[in-house]
Amino acid sequence: MTGLPETTEKSLGLVIDLDTCVGCQACVTSCKEWNTGGHMAPLTDYNPYEDGADGVWFNRVHTFEEEPASGCGEGRTVHFPRSCLHCAEPACVTVCPTGASYKRASDGIVLVDEDKCIGCKLCSWACPYGAREMDMDVGVMKKCTLCIDRIYNDNLPERDRVPACVAACPVGARHYGDLGDPQSAVSQLVAERGGVDLMPELGYRPVNKYLPPRERDKAAPPIAAPALEPVAPEGGFLGWLDRVLSR
Amino acid sequence: MHPAFSVIFFTTATGAGYGLLALTGVFFALGTVPQGRLFGFLALGLALVLITGGLLSSALHLGRPERAPRAFTQWRTSWLSREAVASVATYVPAAVFGIGWVVFASRHGIVASAGLLSALGALITLLTTGMIYASLKPIPEWSSPYTLPGYILFALMTGAVILNALLLLTGAEANPVRFLAPLLILAGWAFKTASWRHNDALKMPADAASATGLSGSVRSVEWPHTQANYLMKEMGYRVARKHAAKLRLFVHLAAFALPFALTLLAALSGGAFALVAACLAALIQAPGILTERWLFFAEARHTVMLYYGR
């Protein structure tokens, strides 16, 4: 059913820290690796080893240059991972003519039932964020599942029950949790760091939040190591060797 | 947006078909079109071919056409599903109308009512088609207030031009669309010109800063991939400005100016000249309206391209 749930018990989602993301693409590749064998499998690639290489990915990292209004010399490079935001008002769900797209009332995750999808592409037109990619081989739409086959997977150790992208991030720039619970660690992180919605003016009310880069220190970092001491003249065998060799 | 021919043909062909069906239904009920079987066969037959051909073309655009019947289920929320329901529901009064008129040559009130109901179904279907596009907020050119009236106006315009040609071809005595056709073309022309002016001044509903949560000036410096992906192929289609200008000129001429002049000449003259002019108007308008629809897709921009700096 493409009607939206009025409320969801949980609002599971991601918090992505644009301050610490280094653009290493580890989340991109681990997402592809997990999901090409997961719930939405396969994530088809077309011409992978030739010109015109293309394929289905759920997570893509862009790079931007941010130049604050304050002026020159303050610009910085920001890596920006982009994936489904599991919106509270997902137009991708309501436009679906078949009921293949749905938002779960239990945890707020937006999913596609591949067996019902007719591949009309309308949901991808309705998503302002480009979260959905059509699988041209299978003829159906595919999207991020927030790794439902990991987060509820009893066969995995508990610490691994997080989305593949979160598990892979080497700098801890990706956080996973219940954004509907104000007491959760992710909600508190968003409150503390001033996390924002993407394109809030469109009214999709994304669940995922992005933490803007922190203000940078203007001064150079202090040097923690002491200056080097001159080497004391050594006695004994090593001192004799040094004197011989220094001649 | 990618101008897929299947969807361009679908919207223009069903548009003309529903326009023709609606006008024929209304004028049959008013008794101002020939009530003979031949005219009924030609007008309703052509409308049926245009509508059915268009609907089949839209099914071809699907990734899994064999599952198309599922599209009738979500009419509560989806304009595409509503369109599917409305288009198929319109076949019911249209069949009663066509069978009553063409097979039984009946002028019973039921046939006339079925004609009016067909017109209503046609208008509702056109409304649902327009709303599919008008409800997409990430595409400012489509979510504009011009989209929905445009779909209905261009459908009635192309339908009237075809009906006009059919009336002259069958040598009908009365012609209720003699002046209506040029009038609708003039209205469509003014509307399209205004909508292009509106679109040219449109800003995207978001910018790179709000799309990324960053502040100040935000510039895309690197893409996640080196070759075009689904998003860029589907949502990133761009037509060069100079080409768009030429194509708009062609639309001005082929969809509006020439058909207007020809239908007006046909209305003011008579005999073979009027017949040739009216048929020529319909033939010239076809590539014109296809180009208009091609531009409707090709000139539409999607917010996802903000992430690609385009």
Coordinates of C-alpha atoms in Angstrom, one line a residue:
Chain A
M1 CA 0.0 0.0 0.0
T2 CA 1.4 3.3 -1.0
G3 CA -0.4 5.3 1.7
L4 CA 2.1 6.6 4.3
P5 CA 1.9 5.4 7.9
E6 CA 0.8 8.3 10.1
T7 CA 3.5 7.6 12.6
T8 CA 6.3 5.1 12.7
E9 CA 7.3 3.3 15.9
K10 CA 11.0 4.0 15.2
S11 CA 12.7 6.3 12.6
L12 CA 15.8 4.3 11.8
G13 CA 18.3 6.3 9.8
L14 CA 21.8 7.6 9.4
V15 CA 23.7 10.6 10.7
I16 CA 26.6 11.5 8.4
D17 CA 29.4 13.7 9.6
L18 CA 30.6 15.9 6.8
D19 CA 33.4 17.2 9.1
T20 CA 35.1 13.8 9.4
C21 CA 34.3 12.1 6.1
V22 CA 37.5 11.7 4.1
G23 CA 35.9 10.6 0.9
C24 CA 37.6 7.2 0.9
Q25 CA 34.6 5.4 -0.8
A26 CA 34.8 2.5 1.7
C27 CA 31.1 2.9 2.5
V28 CA 30.4 2.9 -1.2
T29 CA 32.2 -0.3 -2.0
S30 CA 31.0 -2.2 1.2
C31 CA 27.4 -1.1 0.4
K32 CA 27.7 -2.5 -3.1
E33 CA 29.4 -5.7 -1.8
W34 CA 26.7 -6.4 0.8
N35 CA 23.7 -5.4 -1.2
T36 CA 24.6 -7.2 -4.4
G37 CA 24.0 -10.3 -2.4
G38 CA 21.3 -8.9 -0.1
H39 CA 17.6 -8.0 0.0
M40 CA 17.7 -6.1 -3.3
A41 CA 20.2 -8.3 -5.1
P42 CA 21.7 -8.1 -7.6
L43 CA 23.1 -4.6 -8.0
T44 CA 23.7 -5.1 -11.7
D45 CA 26.7 -3.6 -13.5
Y46 CA 26.6 -3.0 -17.2
N47 CA 29.8 -3.0 -19.2
P48 CA 31.9 -3.0 -16.0
Y49 CA 35.2 -3.4 -17.9
E50 CA 34.5 -1.3 -20.9
D51 CA 33.7 2.2 -22.0
G52 CA 30.3 3.2 -20.8
A53 CA 30.7 1.4 -17.4
D54 CA 27.5 1.9 -15.4
G55 CA 25.6 0.1 -12.7
V56 CA 23.3 0.2 -9.7
W57 CA 24.7 1.7 -6.5
F58 CA 22.9 2.8 -3.4
N59 CA 25.5 5.0 -2.0
R60 CA 27.7 7.5 -3.8
V61 CA 30.2 10.0 -2.5
H62 CA 30.4 13.4 -4.1
T63 CA 33.0 16.0 -3.5
F64 CA 32.2 19.7 -3.1
E65 CA 34.1 22.9 -2.5
E66 CA 32.5 25.1 0.2
E67 CA 33.4 28.8 0.2
P68 CA 31.8 30.5 3.2
A69 CA 30.2 33.9 2.7
S70 CA 32.9 35.3 5.0
G71 CA 35.3 35.4 2.1
C72 CA 38.5 34.2 0.4
G73 CA 40.8 31.7 1.9
E74 CA 38.2 30.0 4.0
G75 CA 37.2 27.5 1.3
R76 CA 37.5 23.8 2.0
T77 CA 36.8 20.5 0.3
V78 CA 33.9 18.5 1.7
H79 CA 33.1 14.9 0.8
F80 CA 29.5 14.2 0.7
P81 CA 28.0 10.7 0.8
R82 CA 24.5 10.5 -0.8
S83 CA 22.0 7.7 -0.2
C84 CA 18.3 7.2 0.6
L85 CA 17.2 9.5 3.4
H86 CA 14.2 7.4 4.4
C87 CA 12.0 10.5 4.4
A88 CA 9.0 10.9 6.6
E89 CA 7.1 12.3 3.6
P90 CA 8.5 10.2 0.8
A91 CA 6.8 11.1 -2.5
C92 CA 8.6 8.1 -4.1
V93 CA 6.1 6.0 -2.1
T94 CA 2.9 7.8 -2.8
V95 CA 3.5 8.1 -6.6
C96 CA 4.0 4.4 -6.9
P97 CA 1.0 3.0 -9.0
T98 CA 1.5 -0.7 -7.9
G99 CA 2.2 -0.6 -4.2
A100 CA 5.8 -1.8 -4.7
S101 CA 7.1 1.2 -2.9
Y102 CA 6.3 1.4 0.8
K103 CA 7.3 2.9 4.1
R104 CA 7.3 0.6 7.0
A105 CA 5.3 1.6 10.1
S106 CA 7.6 -0.3 12.4
D107 CA 10.9 1.4 11.7
G108 CA 10.2 4.0 9.0
I109 CA 12.5 2.3 6.4
V110 CA 11.4 2.9 2.8
L111 CA 11.6 -0.2 0.6
V112 CA 10.7 -1.5 -2.8
D113 CA 9.0 -4.9 -3.3
E114 CA 10.8 -6.0 -6.4
D115 CA 8.1 -8.5 -7.2
K116 CA 5.5 -5.8 -7.6
C117 CA 7.6 -3.1 -9.3
I118 CA 6.7 -2.5 -13.0
G119 CA 9.7 -0.3 -13.6
C120 CA 7.8 2.9 -14.5
K121 CA 10.6 5.0 -13.1
L122 CA 8.1 7.5 -11.6
C123 CA 9.5 7.1 -8.0
S124 CA 13.0 8.1 -9.2
W125 CA 11.5 11.2 -10.8
A126 CA 9.7 12.0 -7.5
C127 CA 12.9 11.7 -5.4
P128 CA 14.8 15.0 -5.2
Y129 CA 17.9 13.3 -3.9
G130 CA 18.5 10.7 -6.6
A131 CA 18.3 7.9 -4.1
R132 CA 16.7 5.4 -6.5
E133 CA 18.4 3.7 -9.4
M134 CA 16.7 1.6 -12.0
D135 CA 18.2 -1.8 -12.7
M136 CA 17.9 -2.0 -16.4
D137 CA 18.7 -5.7 -16.6
V138 CA 16.0 -6.8 -14.1
G139 CA 13.6 -4.0 -15.1
V140 CA 12.8 -2.8 -11.6
M141 CA 13.7 0.1 -9.3
K142 CA 16.3 -0.5 -6.6
K143 CA 17.2 1.5 -3.5
C144 CA 19.0 1.5 -0.1
T145 CA 17.3 -0.8 2.4
L146 CA 19.3 0.5 5.4
C147 CA 20.6 -3.0 5.3
I148 CA 17.5 -4.6 6.8
D149 CA 19.2 -7.9 6.2
R150 CA 22.0 -6.9 8.6
I151 CA 20.3 -4.8 11.3
Y152 CA 17.8 -7.5 12.1
N153 CA 20.2 -10.4 11.4
D154 CA 20.4 -12.8 14.4
N155 CA 23.2 -14.7 12.7
L156 CA 25.5 -11.6 13.0
P157 CA 27.3 -10.7 16.2
E158 CA 25.3 -7.8 17.8
R159 CA 28.0 -5.2 17.1
D160 CA 27.8 -6.0 13.4
R161 CA 24.0 -5.4 13.2
V162 CA 24.5 -2.0 11.6
P163 CA 24.3 -1.0 7.9
A164 CA 27.3 -2.1 5.9
C165 CA 28.3 1.5 5.2
V166 CA 28.4 2.3 8.9
A167 CA 30.4 -0.8 9.7
A168 CA 32.9 0.1 6.9
C169 CA 33.6 3.7 7.7
P170 CA 37.2 4.0 9.0
V171 CA 36.8 7.5 10.5
G172 CA 33.4 7.0 12.2
A173 CA 31.7 9.6 10.0
R174 CA 28.5 7.4 9.7
H175 CA 26.2 6.8 12.6
Y176 CA 23.1 4.6 12.7
G177 CA 20.2 4.7 15.1
D178 CA 16.6 5.7 15.9
L179 CA 16.2 9.4 15.0
G180 CA 12.6 9.3 16.3
D181 CA 13.8 8.9 19.8
P182 CA 15.2 12.2 21.2
Q183 CA 17.2 10.3 23.8
S184 CA 19.1 8.1 21.3
A185 CA 22.8 8.7 20.7
V186 CA 22.2 9.8 17.1
S187 CA 19.5 12.3 18.1
Q188 CA 21.8 13.7 20.7
L189 CA 24.6 14.0 18.2
V190 CA 22.3 15.8 15.8
A191 CA 21.2 18.2 18.6
E192 CA 24.8 18.8 19.7
R193 CA 26.3 19.4 16.3
G194 CA 23.4 21.2 14.6
G195 CA 22.5 18.4 12.2
V196 CA 20.5 19.5 9.2
D197 CA 18.0 18.1 6.7
L198 CA 18.8 18.2 3.0
M199 CA 16.6 20.3 0.8
P200 CA 14.2 21.1 3.6
E201 CA 12.3 23.5 1.3
L202 CA 10.8 20.6 -0.6
G203 CA 9.1 19.2 2.5
Y204 CA 10.1 15.6 2.2
R205 CA 11.2 15.6 5.9
P206 CA 14.2 13.3 5.6
V207 CA 15.1 11.1 8.5
N208 CA 18.8 11.0 7.8
K209 CA 20.7 14.0 9.0
Y210 CA 24.0 15.6 8.0
L211 CA 26.4 17.2 10.4
P212 CA 27.9 20.3 8.8
P213 CA 31.7 20.7 9.0
R214 CA 32.9 22.3 12.3
E215 CA 34.3 25.9 12.5
R216 CA 38.0 25.7 11.8
D217 CA 40.7 27.0 14.1
K218 CA 42.3 30.1 12.5
A219 CA 45.6 29.6 14.3
A220 CA 48.1 26.9 13.4
P221 CA 48.0 23.8 15.6
P222 CA 50.4 24.0 18.7
I223 CA 53.5 21.8 18.4
A224 CA 53.4 19.2 21.1
A225 CA 56.9 17.7 20.7
P226 CA 59.9 19.4 22.4
A227 CA 62.8 20.7 20.3
L228 CA 65.6 18.2 19.8
E229 CA 68.6 18.3 22.2
P230 CA 72.2 18.2 20.9
V231 CA 73.5 14.7 21.2
A232 CA 75.8 14.3 24.2
P233 CA 79.4 13.1 23.4
E234 CA 79.5 9.4 24.1
G235 CA 82.2 7.4 25.8
G236 CA 83.1 3.7 25.6
F237 CA 83.3 1.8 22.4
L238 CA 80.6 3.7 20.5
G239 CA 82.3 7.0 21.5
W240 CA 85.6 5.7 20.2
L241 CA 84.0 4.5 17.0
D242 CA 82.3 7.8 16.5
R243 CA 85.6 9.7 16.9
V244 CA 87.3 7.4 14.4
L245 CA 84.6 7.7 11.8
S246 CA 84.3 11.5 12.3
R247 CA 87.9 12.1 11.5
Chain B
M1 CA 14.7 14.9 -18.1
H2 CA 15.2 12.2 -20.6
P3 CA 12.8 12.6 -23.5
A4 CA 11.7 9.0 -24.0
F5 CA 9.9 8.6 -27.3
S6 CA 7.4 6.1 -25.8
V7 CA 6.2 8.7 -23.2
I8 CA 6.2 11.6 -25.7
F9 CA 4.1 9.6 -28.1
F10 CA 1.9 8.4 -25.3
T11 CA 1.0 11.9 -24.0
T12 CA 0.5 13.4 -27.4
A13 CA -1.4 10.5 -29.0
T14 CA -3.7 9.9 -26.0
G15 CA -4.1 13.7 -25.7
A16 CA -5.3 14.0 -29.3
G17 CA -7.5 10.9 -28.9
Y18 CA -9.2 12.0 -25.7
G19 CA -9.6 15.5 -27.1
L20 CA -11.3 14.1 -30.2
L21 CA -13.4 11.7 -28.1
A22 CA -14.5 14.5 -25.8
L23 CA -15.4 16.9 -28.5
T24 CA -17.2 14.2 -30.6
G25 CA -19.1 13.1 -27.5
V26 CA -20.3 16.6 -26.7
F27 CA -21.2 17.6 -30.2
F28 CA -23.0 14.3 -30.9
A29 CA -25.1 15.0 -27.8
L30 CA -25.8 18.5 -29.1
G31 CA -26.6 17.0 -32.5
T32 CA -24.2 19.3 -34.3
V33 CA -22.0 16.6 -35.9
P34 CA -23.3 14.2 -38.6
Q35 CA -25.2 11.4 -37.0
G36 CA -24.4 8.9 -39.7
R37 CA -22.5 5.7 -39.1
L38 CA -19.6 6.5 -41.4
F39 CA -18.7 9.7 -39.4
G40 CA -19.1 7.9 -36.1
F41 CA -16.8 5.1 -37.3
L42 CA -14.1 7.6 -38.5
A43 CA -14.2 9.9 -35.5
L44 CA -14.5 7.2 -32.8
G45 CA -12.2 4.8 -34.6
L46 CA -9.5 7.3 -34.9
A47 CA -9.9 8.4 -31.3
L48 CA -9.7 4.7 -30.2
V49 CA -6.6 4.1 -32.3
L50 CA -4.8 7.2 -30.9
I51 CA -5.8 6.4 -27.3
T52 CA -5.0 2.6 -27.4
G53 CA -1.8 3.2 -29.4
G54 CA -0.7 5.7 -26.8
L55 CA -1.6 3.5 -23.8
L56 CA 0.3 0.5 -25.4
S57 CA 3.3 2.8 -26.0
S58 CA 3.3 3.8 -22.3
A59 CA 3.3 0.2 -21.4
L60 CA 6.4 -0.4 -23.5
H61 CA 8.1 2.3 -21.4
L62 CA 7.9 0.0 -18.4
G63 CA 10.7 -2.2 -17.2
R64 CA 8.3 -5.1 -16.5
P65 CA 5.3 -4.6 -18.9
E66 CA 3.8 -8.0 -17.9
R67 CA 3.0 -6.6 -14.5
A68 CA 1.2 -3.5 -15.8
P69 CA -2.2 -4.6 -14.4
R70 CA -0.8 -3.9 -10.9
A71 CA -0.9 -0.2 -11.8
F72 CA -4.7 -0.2 -11.2
T73 CA -4.3 -0.8 -7.5
Q74 CA -2.9 2.4 -5.9
W75 CA -5.4 5.0 -7.0
R76 CA -5.7 6.3 -3.4
T77 CA -2.4 8.0 -3.6
S78 CA -0.9 7.7 -7.1
W79 CA -1.8 9.9 -10.0
L80 CA -0.3 7.3 -12.4
S81 CA -2.6 4.7 -10.9
R82 CA -5.6 7.1 -11.2
E83 CA -4.6 7.6 -14.8
A84 CA -4.6 3.9 -15.5
V85 CA -8.0 3.5 -13.8
A86 CA -9.6 6.5 -15.6
S87 CA -8.2 5.6 -19.0
V88 CA -9.6 2.1 -18.8
A89 CA -12.9 3.3 -17.2
T90 CA -13.4 5.7 -20.1
Y91 CA -13.5 2.7 -22.5
V92 CA -16.9 1.7 -21.0
P93 CA -19.0 4.7 -22.0
A94 CA -16.9 5.0 -25.1
A95 CA -17.8 1.4 -26.1
V96 CA -21.5 2.0 -25.5
F97 CA -21.2 5.3 -27.4
G98 CA -19.4 3.7 -30.3
I99 CA -21.5 0.5 -30.5
G100 CA -24.7 2.5 -30.2
W101 CA -23.8 5.0 -32.9
V102 CA -21.8 2.9 -35.4
V103 CA -23.4 -0.6 -35.0
F104 CA -27.0 0.3 -34.2
A105 CA -27.1 3.8 -35.7
S106 CA -29.1 4.6 -32.6
R107 CA -29.9 8.2 -31.6
H108 CA -31.3 7.0 -28.3
G109 CA -30.7 9.1 -25.2
I110 CA -28.5 6.4 -23.8
V111 CA -26.0 6.8 -26.7
A112 CA -25.9 10.6 -26.3
S113 CA -25.4 10.2 -22.5
A114 CA -22.7 7.7 -23.2
G115 CA -21.1 10.3 -25.5
L116 CA -21.2 12.9 -22.7
L117 CA -19.9 10.4 -20.2
S118 CA -17.0 9.5 -22.6
A119 CA -16.2 13.2 -22.8
L120 CA -16.2 13.4 -19.0
G121 CA -14.0 10.3 -18.7
A122 CA -11.6 11.7 -21.3
L123 CA -11.3 15.0 -19.4
I124 CA -10.7 13.2 -16.1
T125 CA -8.0 11.0 -17.8
L126 CA -6.3 14.1 -19.2
L127 CA -6.4 15.7 -15.7
T128 CA -4.7 12.6 -14.2
T129 CA -2.0 12.7 -16.8
G130 CA -1.3 16.3 -16.2
M131 CA -1.2 15.7 -12.4
I132 CA 1.4 13.0 -12.8
Y133 CA 3.8 15.7 -14.0
A134 CA 2.4 18.6 -12.0
S135 CA 2.8 16.8 -8.7
L136 CA 6.6 16.2 -9.1
K137 CA 8.2 18.9 -6.8
P138 CA 11.8 18.2 -7.8
I139 CA 11.1 19.3 -11.3
P140 CA 10.2 23.0 -11.3
E141 CA 9.2 23.1 -15.0
W142 CA 6.6 20.4 -14.4
S143 CA 5.3 21.4 -10.9
S144 CA 4.4 24.8 -12.4
P145 CA 0.8 25.9 -12.6
Y146 CA 1.0 25.7 -16.4
T147 CA 1.4 21.9 -16.6
L148 CA -2.1 20.7 -15.9
P149 CA -4.1 23.3 -18.0
G150 CA -1.5 22.8 -20.8
Y151 CA -2.2 19.0 -21.0
I152 CA -5.9 19.6 -21.2
L153 CA -5.7 22.6 -23.6
F154 CA -3.3 20.9 -26.0
A155 CA -5.5 17.7 -26.0
L156 CA -8.6 19.7 -26.9
M157 CA -6.7 21.7 -29.5
T158 CA -5.3 18.7 -31.3
G159 CA -8.6 16.9 -31.0
A160 CA -10.5 19.9 -32.5
V161 CA -8.0 20.1 -35.5
I162 CA -8.5 16.4 -36.2
L163 CA -12.3 16.6 -35.8
N164 CA -12.3 19.6 -38.2
A165 CA -10.4 17.7 -40.8
L166 CA -12.7 14.7 -40.4
L167 CA -15.9 16.8 -40.8
L168 CA -14.6 18.3 -44.0
L169 CA -13.4 14.9 -45.3
T170 CA -16.9 13.4 -44.8
G171 CA -18.5 16.5 -46.4
A172 CA -20.5 17.3 -43.3
E173 CA -23.0 20.1 -43.7
A174 CA -22.5 21.7 -40.3
N175 CA -19.2 22.1 -38.6
P176 CA -19.3 23.0 -34.9
V177 CA -15.5 23.2 -34.7
R178 CA -14.9 25.4 -37.8
F179 CA -14.0 28.4 -35.6
L180 CA -13.4 26.5 -32.4
A181 CA -10.3 24.8 -33.9
P182 CA -8.4 28.1 -34.8
L183 CA -9.6 29.6 -31.5
L184 CA -8.2 26.7 -29.5
I185 CA -4.9 26.9 -31.4
L186 CA -4.7 30.6 -30.7
A187 CA -5.3 29.8 -27.0
G188 CA -2.8 27.0 -27.0
W189 CA -0.2 29.3 -28.7
A190 CA -0.7 32.1 -26.1
F191 CA -0.6 29.5 -23.3
K192 CA 2.6 27.8 -24.5
T193 CA 4.3 31.2 -25.1
A194 CA 3.4 32.2 -21.5
S195 CA 4.5 28.9 -20.1
W196 CA 7.9 29.1 -21.8
R197 CA 8.3 32.7 -20.5
H198 CA 7.4 31.4 -17.0
N199 CA 9.8 28.5 -17.2
D200 CA 12.7 30.6 -18.5
A201 CA 12.5 32.7 -15.3
L202 CA 12.2 29.7 -13.0
K203 CA 14.7 29.0 -10.3
M204 CA 15.4 25.5 -9.0
P205 CA 13.4 24.9 -5.8
A206 CA 16.7 24.2 -3.9
D207 CA 20.4 25.0 -4.5
A208 CA 23.7 23.2 -4.0
A209 CA 24.0 24.5 -0.5
S210 CA 20.6 23.3 0.8
A211 CA 21.1 20.0 -1.2
T212 CA 24.3 19.3 0.8
G213 CA 23.6 21.1 4.1
L214 CA 26.7 23.3 3.5
S215 CA 26.8 27.1 3.5
G216 CA 28.1 29.9 1.4
S217 CA 28.9 29.1 -2.2
V218 CA 29.0 25.3 -2.9
R219 CA 30.7 24.0 -6.0
S220 CA 30.8 20.4 -7.2
V221 CA 34.4 19.5 -7.8
E222 CA 34.3 15.7 -8.2
W223 CA 31.6 13.1 -9.1
P224 CA 31.3 9.7 -7.6
H225 CA 31.7 8.1 -11.0
T226 CA 33.5 8.9 -14.3
Q227 CA 30.8 7.9 -16.7
A228 CA 27.1 8.7 -16.9
N229 CA 24.9 6.7 -14.5
Y230 CA 21.1 6.1 -14.4
L231 CA 20.5 9.4 -12.6
M232 CA 22.4 11.4 -15.2
K233 CA 20.9 9.6 -18.2
E234 CA 17.4 9.9 -16.8
M235 CA 17.4 13.2 -14.9
G236 CA 20.4 15.0 -16.4
Y237 CA 19.3 15.2 -20.0
R238 CA 20.1 18.6 -21.3
V239 CA 19.3 20.2 -24.6
A240 CA 21.7 22.9 -25.9
R241 CA 20.1 26.3 -25.7
K242 CA 20.6 27.1 -29.4
H243 CA 18.9 23.9 -30.3
A244 CA 16.1 24.6 -27.9
A245 CA 15.6 28.0 -29.5
K246 CA 15.3 26.4 -33.0
L247 CA 13.0 23.7 -31.8
R248 CA 10.8 26.3 -30.1
L249 CA 10.6 28.2 -33.4
F250 CA 9.5 25.0 -35.1
V251 CA 6.8 24.5 -32.4
H252 CA 5.6 28.0 -32.9
L253 CA 5.3 27.3 -36.6
A254 CA 4.2 23.7 -36.8
A255 CA 2.0 23.4 -33.7
F256 CA 0.4 26.8 -33.7
A257 CA 1.1 29.4 -36.5
L258 CA 0.5 27.2 -39.6
P259 CA -2.4 25.2 -38.2
F260 CA -4.0 28.4 -37.0
A261 CA -3.7 30.0 -40.5
L262 CA -4.8 26.9 -42.3
T263 CA -7.8 26.2 -40.0
L264 CA -8.8 29.8 -40.2
L265 CA -8.6 29.7 -44.0
A266 CA -10.6 26.5 -44.1
A267 CA -13.2 28.2 -41.9
L268 CA -13.5 31.2 -44.1
S269 CA -13.4 29.4 -47.5
G270 CA -15.1 26.3 -48.7
G271 CA -15.0 23.4 -51.0
A272 CA -11.8 21.5 -51.9
F273 CA -9.6 24.3 -50.6
A274 CA -11.1 24.2 -47.1
L275 CA -10.7 20.4 -47.1
V276 CA -7.0 20.5 -48.1
A277 CA -6.3 23.3 -45.6
A278 CA -8.0 21.5 -42.7
C279 CA -6.2 18.2 -43.5
L280 CA -2.8 19.9 -43.9
A281 CA -3.4 21.7 -40.5
A282 CA -3.8 18.3 -38.8
L283 CA -0.8 16.8 -40.6
I284 CA 1.5 19.7 -39.8
Q285 CA 0.4 19.9 -36.2
A286 CA 1.4 16.3 -35.5
P287 CA 5.2 16.9 -35.7
G288 CA 4.7 20.3 -34.0
I289 CA 3.0 18.9 -30.9
L290 CA 5.5 16.0 -30.7
T291 CA 8.3 18.5 -30.7
E292 CA 6.4 20.6 -28.1
R293 CA 6.3 17.5 -25.9
W294 CA 9.9 16.6 -26.6
L295 CA 10.9 20.0 -25.3
F296 CA 8.6 19.6 -22.3
F297 CA 10.8 16.7 -21.2
A298 CA 14.2 17.8 -22.5
E299 CA 14.0 21.3 -21.0
A300 CA 12.8 20.0 -17.5
R301 CA 15.5 20.1 -14.8
H302 CA 15.6 17.9 -11.8
T303 CA 17.1 18.8 -8.4
V304 CA 19.3 15.7 -8.3
M305 CA 21.6 17.4 -10.8
L306 CA 22.5 19.9 -8.1
Y307 CA 24.7 17.2 -6.7
Y308 CA 26.5 17.0 -10.1
G309 CA 26.9 20.8 -10.4
R310 CA 24.7 20.9 -13.5

